[in-house]
Short mmCIF file of C-alpha atoms and ligand atoms in Angstrom, two decimals:
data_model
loop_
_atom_site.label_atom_id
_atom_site.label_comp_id
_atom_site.label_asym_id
_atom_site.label_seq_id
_atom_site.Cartn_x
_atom_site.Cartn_y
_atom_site.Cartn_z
CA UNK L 1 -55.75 135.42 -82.45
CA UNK L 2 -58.34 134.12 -79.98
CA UNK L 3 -58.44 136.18 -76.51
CA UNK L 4 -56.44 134.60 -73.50
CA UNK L 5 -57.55 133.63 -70.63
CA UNK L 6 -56.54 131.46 -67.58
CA UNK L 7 -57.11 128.52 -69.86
CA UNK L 8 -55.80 129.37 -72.61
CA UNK L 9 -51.66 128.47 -73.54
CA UNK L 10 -50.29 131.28 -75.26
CA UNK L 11 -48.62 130.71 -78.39
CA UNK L 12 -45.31 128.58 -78.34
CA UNK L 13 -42.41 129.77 -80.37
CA UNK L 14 -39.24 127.79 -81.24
CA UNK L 15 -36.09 129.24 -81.55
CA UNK L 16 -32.65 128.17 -83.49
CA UNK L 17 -29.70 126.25 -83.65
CA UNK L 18 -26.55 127.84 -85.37
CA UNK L 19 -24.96 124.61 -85.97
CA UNK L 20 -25.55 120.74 -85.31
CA UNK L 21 -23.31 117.84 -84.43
CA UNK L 22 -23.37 114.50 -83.14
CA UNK L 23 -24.02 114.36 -79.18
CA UNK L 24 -22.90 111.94 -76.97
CA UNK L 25 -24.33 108.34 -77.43
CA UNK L 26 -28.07 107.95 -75.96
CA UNK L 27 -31.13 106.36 -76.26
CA UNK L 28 -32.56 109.40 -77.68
CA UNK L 29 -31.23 111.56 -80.83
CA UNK L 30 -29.25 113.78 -78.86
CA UNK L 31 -26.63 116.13 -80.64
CA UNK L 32 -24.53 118.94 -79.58
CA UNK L 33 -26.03 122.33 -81.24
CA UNK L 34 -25.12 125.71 -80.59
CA UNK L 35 -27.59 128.40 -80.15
CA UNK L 36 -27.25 132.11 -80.75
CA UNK L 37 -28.26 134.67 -77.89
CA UNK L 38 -27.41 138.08 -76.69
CA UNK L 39 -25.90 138.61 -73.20
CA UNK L 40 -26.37 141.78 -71.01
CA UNK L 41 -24.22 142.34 -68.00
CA UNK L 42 -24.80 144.90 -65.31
CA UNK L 43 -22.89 148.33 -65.26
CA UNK L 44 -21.92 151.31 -63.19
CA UNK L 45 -24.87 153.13 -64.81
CA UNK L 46 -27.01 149.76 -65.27
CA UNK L 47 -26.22 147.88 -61.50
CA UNK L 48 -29.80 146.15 -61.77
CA UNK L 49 -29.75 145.07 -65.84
CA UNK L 50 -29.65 141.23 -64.81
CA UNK L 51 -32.01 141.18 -61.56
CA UNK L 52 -34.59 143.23 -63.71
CA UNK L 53 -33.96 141.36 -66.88
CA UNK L 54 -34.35 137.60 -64.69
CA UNK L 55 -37.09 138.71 -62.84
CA UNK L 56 -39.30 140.07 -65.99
CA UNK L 57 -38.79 136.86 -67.82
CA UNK L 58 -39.55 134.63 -65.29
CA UNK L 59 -43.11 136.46 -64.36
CA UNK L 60 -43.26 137.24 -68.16
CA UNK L 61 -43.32 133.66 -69.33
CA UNK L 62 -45.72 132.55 -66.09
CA UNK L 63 -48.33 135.19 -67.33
CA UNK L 64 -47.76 134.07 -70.92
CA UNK L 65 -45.94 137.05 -72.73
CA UNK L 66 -43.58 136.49 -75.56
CA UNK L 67 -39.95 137.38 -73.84
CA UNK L 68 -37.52 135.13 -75.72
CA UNK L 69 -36.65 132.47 -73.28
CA UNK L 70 -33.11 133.22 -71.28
CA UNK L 71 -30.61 132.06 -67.96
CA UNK L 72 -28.08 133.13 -66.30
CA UNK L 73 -24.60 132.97 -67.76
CA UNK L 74 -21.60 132.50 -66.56
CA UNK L 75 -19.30 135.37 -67.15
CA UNK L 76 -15.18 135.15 -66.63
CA UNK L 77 -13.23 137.85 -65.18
CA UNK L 78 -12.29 138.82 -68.95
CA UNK L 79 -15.72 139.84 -69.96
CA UNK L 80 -16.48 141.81 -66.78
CA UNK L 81 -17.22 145.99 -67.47
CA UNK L 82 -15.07 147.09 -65.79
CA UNK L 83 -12.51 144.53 -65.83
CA UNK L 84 -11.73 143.71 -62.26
CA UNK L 85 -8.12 144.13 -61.39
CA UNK L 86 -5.88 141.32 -62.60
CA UNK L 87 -5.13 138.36 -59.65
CA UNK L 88 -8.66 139.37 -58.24
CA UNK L 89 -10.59 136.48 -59.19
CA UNK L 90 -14.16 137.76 -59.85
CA UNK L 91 -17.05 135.90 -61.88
CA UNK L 92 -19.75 137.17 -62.78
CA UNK L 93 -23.19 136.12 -64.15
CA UNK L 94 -25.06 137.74 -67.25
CA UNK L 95 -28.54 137.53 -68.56
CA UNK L 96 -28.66 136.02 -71.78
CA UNK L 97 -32.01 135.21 -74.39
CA UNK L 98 -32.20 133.29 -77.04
CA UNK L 99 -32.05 135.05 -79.77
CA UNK L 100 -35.80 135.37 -81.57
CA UNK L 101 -33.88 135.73 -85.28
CA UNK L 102 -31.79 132.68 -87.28
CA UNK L 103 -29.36 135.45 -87.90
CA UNK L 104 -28.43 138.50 -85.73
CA UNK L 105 -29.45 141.04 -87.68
CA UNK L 106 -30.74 144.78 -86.64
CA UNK L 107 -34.43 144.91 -86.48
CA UNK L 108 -37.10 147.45 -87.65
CA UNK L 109 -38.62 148.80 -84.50
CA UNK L 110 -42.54 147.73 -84.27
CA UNK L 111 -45.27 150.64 -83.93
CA UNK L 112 -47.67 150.51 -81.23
CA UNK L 113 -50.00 151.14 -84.24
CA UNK L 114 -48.67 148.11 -86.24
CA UNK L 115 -48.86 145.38 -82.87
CA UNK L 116 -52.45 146.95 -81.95
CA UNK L 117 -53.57 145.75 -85.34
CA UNK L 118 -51.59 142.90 -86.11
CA UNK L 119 -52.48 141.04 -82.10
CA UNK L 120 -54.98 143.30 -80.01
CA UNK L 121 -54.65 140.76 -77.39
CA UNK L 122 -50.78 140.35 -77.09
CA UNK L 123 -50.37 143.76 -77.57
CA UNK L 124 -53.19 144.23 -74.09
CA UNK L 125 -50.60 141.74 -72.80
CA UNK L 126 -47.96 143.66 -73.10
CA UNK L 127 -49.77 146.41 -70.85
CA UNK L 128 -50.26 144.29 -68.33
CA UNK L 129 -46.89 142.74 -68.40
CA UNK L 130 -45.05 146.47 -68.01
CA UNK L 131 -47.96 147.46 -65.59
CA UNK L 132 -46.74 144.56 -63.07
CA UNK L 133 -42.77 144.93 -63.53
CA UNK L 134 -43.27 148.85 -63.65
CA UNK L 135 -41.57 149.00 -66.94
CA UNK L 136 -40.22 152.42 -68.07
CA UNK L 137 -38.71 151.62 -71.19
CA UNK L 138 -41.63 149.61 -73.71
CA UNK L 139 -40.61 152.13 -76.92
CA UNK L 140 -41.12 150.56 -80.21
CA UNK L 141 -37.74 149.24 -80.14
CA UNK L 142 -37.88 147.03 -77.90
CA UNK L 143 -40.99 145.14 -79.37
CA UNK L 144 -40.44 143.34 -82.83
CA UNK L 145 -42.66 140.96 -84.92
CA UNK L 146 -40.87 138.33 -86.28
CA UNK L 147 -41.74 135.81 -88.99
CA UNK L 148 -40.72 132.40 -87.25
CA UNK L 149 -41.91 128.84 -86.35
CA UNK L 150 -44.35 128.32 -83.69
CA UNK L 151 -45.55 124.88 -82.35
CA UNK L 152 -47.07 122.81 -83.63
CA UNK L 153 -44.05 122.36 -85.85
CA UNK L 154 -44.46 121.81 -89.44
CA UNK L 155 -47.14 124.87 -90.00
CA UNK L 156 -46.33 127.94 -91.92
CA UNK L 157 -44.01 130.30 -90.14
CA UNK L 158 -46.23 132.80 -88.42
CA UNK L 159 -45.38 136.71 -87.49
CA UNK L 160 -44.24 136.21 -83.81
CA UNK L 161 -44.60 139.26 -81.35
CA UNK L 162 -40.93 139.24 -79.42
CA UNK L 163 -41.11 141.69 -76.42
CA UNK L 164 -38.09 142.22 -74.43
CA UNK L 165 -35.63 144.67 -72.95
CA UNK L 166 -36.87 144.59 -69.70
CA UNK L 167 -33.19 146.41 -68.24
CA UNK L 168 -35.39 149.49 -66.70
CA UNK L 169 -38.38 147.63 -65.47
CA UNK L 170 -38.85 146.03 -61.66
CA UNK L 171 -35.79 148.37 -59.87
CA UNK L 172 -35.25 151.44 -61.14
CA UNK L 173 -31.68 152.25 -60.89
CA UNK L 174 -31.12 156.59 -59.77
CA UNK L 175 -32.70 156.26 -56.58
CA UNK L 176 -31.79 156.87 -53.50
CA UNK L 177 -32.09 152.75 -52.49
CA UNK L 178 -33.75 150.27 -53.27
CA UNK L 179 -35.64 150.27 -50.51
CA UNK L 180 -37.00 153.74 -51.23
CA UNK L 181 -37.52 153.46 -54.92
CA UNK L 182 -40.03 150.05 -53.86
CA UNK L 183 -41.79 152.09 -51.39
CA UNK L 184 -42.32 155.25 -53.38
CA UNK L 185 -43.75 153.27 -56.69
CA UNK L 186 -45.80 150.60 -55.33
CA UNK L 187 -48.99 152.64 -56.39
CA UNK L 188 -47.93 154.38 -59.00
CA UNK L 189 -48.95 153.61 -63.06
CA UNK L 190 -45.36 154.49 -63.30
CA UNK L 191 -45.37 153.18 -67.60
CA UNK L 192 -46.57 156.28 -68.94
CA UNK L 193 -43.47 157.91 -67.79
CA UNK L 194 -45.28 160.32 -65.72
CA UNK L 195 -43.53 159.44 -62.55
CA UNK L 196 -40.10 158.29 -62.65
CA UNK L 197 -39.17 159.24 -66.41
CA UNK L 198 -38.33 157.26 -69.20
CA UNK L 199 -40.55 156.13 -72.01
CA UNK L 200 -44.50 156.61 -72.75
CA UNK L 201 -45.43 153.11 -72.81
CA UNK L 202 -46.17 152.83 -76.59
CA UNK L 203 -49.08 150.72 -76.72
CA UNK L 204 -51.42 152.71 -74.41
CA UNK L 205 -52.92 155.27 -76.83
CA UNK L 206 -53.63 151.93 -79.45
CA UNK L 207 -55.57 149.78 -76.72
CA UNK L 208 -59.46 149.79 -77.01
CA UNK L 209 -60.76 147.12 -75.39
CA UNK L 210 -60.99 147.05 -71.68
CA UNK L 211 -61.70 143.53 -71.74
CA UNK L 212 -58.64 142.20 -73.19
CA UNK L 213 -56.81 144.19 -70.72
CA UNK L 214 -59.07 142.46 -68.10
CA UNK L 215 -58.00 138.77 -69.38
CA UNK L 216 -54.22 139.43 -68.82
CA UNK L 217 -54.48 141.27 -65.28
CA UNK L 218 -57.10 137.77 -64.60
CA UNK L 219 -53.88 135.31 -65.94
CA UNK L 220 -51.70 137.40 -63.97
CA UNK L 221 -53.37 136.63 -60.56
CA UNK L 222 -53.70 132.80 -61.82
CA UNK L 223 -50.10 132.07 -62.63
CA UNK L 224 -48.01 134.53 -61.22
CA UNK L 225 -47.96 133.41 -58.05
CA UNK L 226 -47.23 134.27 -54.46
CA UNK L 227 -44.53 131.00 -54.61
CA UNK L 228 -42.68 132.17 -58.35
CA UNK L 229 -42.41 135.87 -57.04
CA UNK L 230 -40.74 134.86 -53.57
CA UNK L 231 -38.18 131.99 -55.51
CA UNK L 232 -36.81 134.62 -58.23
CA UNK L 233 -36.49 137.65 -56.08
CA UNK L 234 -34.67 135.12 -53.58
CA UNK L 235 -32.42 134.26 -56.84
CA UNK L 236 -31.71 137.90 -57.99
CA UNK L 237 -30.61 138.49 -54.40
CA UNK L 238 -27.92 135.77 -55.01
CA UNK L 239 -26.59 137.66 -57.84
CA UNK L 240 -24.01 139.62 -56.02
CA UNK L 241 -25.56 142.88 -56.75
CA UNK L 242 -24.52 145.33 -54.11
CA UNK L 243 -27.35 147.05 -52.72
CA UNK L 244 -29.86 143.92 -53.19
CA UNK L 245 -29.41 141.50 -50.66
CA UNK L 246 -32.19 139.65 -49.33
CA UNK L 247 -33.90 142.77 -47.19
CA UNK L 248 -34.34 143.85 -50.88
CA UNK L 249 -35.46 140.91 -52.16
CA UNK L 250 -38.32 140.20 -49.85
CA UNK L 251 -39.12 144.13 -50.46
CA UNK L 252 -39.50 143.36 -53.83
CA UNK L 253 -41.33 140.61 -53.51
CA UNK L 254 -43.61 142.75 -51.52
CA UNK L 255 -43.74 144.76 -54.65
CA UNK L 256 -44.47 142.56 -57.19
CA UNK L 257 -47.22 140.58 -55.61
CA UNK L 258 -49.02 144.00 -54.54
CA UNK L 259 -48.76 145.26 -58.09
CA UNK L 260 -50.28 141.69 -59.29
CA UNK L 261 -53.04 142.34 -56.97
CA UNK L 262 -54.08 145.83 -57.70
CA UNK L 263 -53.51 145.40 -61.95
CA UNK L 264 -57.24 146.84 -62.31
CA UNK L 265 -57.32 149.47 -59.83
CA UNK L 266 -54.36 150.27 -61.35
CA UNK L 267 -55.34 150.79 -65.32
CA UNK L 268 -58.72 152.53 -63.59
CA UNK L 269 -56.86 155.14 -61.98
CA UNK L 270 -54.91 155.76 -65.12
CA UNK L 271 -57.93 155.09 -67.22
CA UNK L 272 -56.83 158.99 -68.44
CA UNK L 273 -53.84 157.27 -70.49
CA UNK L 274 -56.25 155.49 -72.30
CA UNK L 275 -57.43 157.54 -74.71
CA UNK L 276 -59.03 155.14 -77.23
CA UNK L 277 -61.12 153.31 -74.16
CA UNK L 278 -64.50 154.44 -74.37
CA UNK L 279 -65.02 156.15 -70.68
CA UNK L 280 -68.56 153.92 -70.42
CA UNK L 281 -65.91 150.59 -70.76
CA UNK L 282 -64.41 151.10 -67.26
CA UNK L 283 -67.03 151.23 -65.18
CA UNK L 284 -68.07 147.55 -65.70
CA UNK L 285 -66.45 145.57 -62.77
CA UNK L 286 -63.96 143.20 -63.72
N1 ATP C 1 -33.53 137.85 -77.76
C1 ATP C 1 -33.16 138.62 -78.77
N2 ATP C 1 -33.14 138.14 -80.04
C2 ATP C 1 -32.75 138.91 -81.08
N3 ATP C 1 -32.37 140.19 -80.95
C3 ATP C 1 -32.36 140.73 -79.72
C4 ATP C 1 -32.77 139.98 -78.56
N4 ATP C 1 -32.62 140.78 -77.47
C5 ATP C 1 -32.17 141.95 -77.93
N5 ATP C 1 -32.00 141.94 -79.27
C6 ATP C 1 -31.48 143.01 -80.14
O1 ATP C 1 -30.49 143.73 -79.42
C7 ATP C 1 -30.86 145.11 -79.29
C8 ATP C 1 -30.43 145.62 -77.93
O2 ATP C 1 -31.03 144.88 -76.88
P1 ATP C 1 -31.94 145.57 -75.79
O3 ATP C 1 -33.04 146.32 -76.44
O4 ATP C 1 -32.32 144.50 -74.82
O5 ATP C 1 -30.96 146.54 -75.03
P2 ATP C 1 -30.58 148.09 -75.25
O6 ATP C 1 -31.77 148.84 -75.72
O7 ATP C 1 -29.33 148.16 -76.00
O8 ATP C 1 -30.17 148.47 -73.82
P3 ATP C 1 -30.88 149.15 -72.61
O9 ATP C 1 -31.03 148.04 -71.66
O10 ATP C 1 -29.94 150.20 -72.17
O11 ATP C 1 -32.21 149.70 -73.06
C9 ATP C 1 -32.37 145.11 -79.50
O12 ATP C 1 -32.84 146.35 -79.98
C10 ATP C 1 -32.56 143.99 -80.52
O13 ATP C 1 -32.32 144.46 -81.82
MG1 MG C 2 -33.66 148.29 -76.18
#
């Protein structure tokens, strides 16, 4: 696996269709297909599951991490946790992704060992990726290598790095506000767990090369930009989450675009969760 840079495409996967059948009449070969995906909803204890899940694949796929591709979805009344009460009519909308597997099967969890070897640079990616959204949950479950098709189509079916479960990344829910929780963080590493809880990001002690890290904090200023950040935090604030209107929203834009900006300050200040970077590799500029 070549190293990526702004240049660079990273790799394409294609996903699966449960079922085909004949689609309306067209010019093209359209059919009707059905395709398998798994749904989260926001909770009482997880009120920001679909803002953070939207907003981490939509700056995930710009910088060019594997996050399966997802939407919204439309949820009925029915399927709402809690239910609302009956004659209240309230809709909802989930985050669903496509799911990475033909079949929905559980998965072995991936080492940070096992990605570090198998795809130093998607596995630097991954760093990155977490570094911007503040992600507080990358364990080695919610990373998998897959063995699926990639484009161009016809080749052997490759191992695929799937990262996802991105529920506890961007707004941390246990805080005080929103508001607060943006203002506290904006300067923290945050993904080693050190300063709001949750998970040691699992790939840290398994990156050596300062370099790779370097390409994915360059793509992340290229093609994350000031224009994507402001549209989906505008979009989560349409969600109907209380507590994230668009005051929240623009905060969070905020965030986001001074994270993107400060990605190497950011890994040099932390350069102490590193422990497999040679000290001499960090003080080469970027
Ligand atoms: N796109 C996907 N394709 C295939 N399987 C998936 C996909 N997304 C999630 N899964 C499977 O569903 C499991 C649960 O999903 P996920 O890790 O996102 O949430 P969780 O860990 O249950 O919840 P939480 O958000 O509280 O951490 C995953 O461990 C994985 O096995
Ligand atoms: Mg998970």
């Amino acid at each position: 696996v070549s190293s990526p840079s702004p240049a660079d495409p990273p790799s394409r996967h294609l996903y699966y269709a449960e079922s085909w059948k004949v689609g309306p009449a067209g010019a093209s070969d359209t059919r009707f297909v059905n395709v398998q995906g798994v749904a989260k909803l926001a909770s009482p204890s997880g009120p920001y599951a679909v803002i953070n899940e939207l907003v981490a694949y939509r700056l995930g796929a710009a910088l060019g991490v594997s996050v399966p591709p997802g939407m919204l979805l439309h949820v009925p009344a029915a399927q709402m946790s809690p239910p609302p009460p009956p004659a209240v009519a309230v809709e909802g909308a989930a985050w669903v992704s496509l799911s990475f597997q033909p079949l929905l099967v559980s998965l072995a969890p991936l080492t940070g060992t096992a990605l570090a070897k198998i795809d130093p640079s998607a596995a630097a990616g991954v760093v990155v990726f977490d570094l911007l959204i503040a992600n507080t949950d990358r364990h080695s479950g919610n990373l998998a290598v897959a063995t699926g098709p990639v484009l161009p189509p016809g080749q052997a079916h490759v191992a695929r790095v799937e990262v996802f479960d991105h529920s506890h990344a961007v707004v941390h829910s246990g805080n005080p506000s929103v508001a607060e929780y943006l203002t506290n963080t904006r300067d923290l590493f945050v993904i080693d767990g050190g300063a709001v809880g949750g998970n040691r990001q699992c790939l840290l002690d398994h990156i050596a090369d300062v370099g790779l890290l370097r390409r994915w904090t360059k793509r992340a200023r290229a093609f994350v930009t000031d224009g994507l950040v402001d549209e989906v935090c505008g979009e989560a604030s349409m969600l109907g989450v209380p507590a994230f209107g668009a005051a929240e929203a623009s905060l969070l834009a905020a965030y986001l675009k001074h994270r993107r900006d400060h990605l190497d300050d950011l890994l040099v200040g932390a350069k102490a969760s590193f422990p497999t970077v040679p000290a001499s590799a960090w003080t080469t500029s970027p």
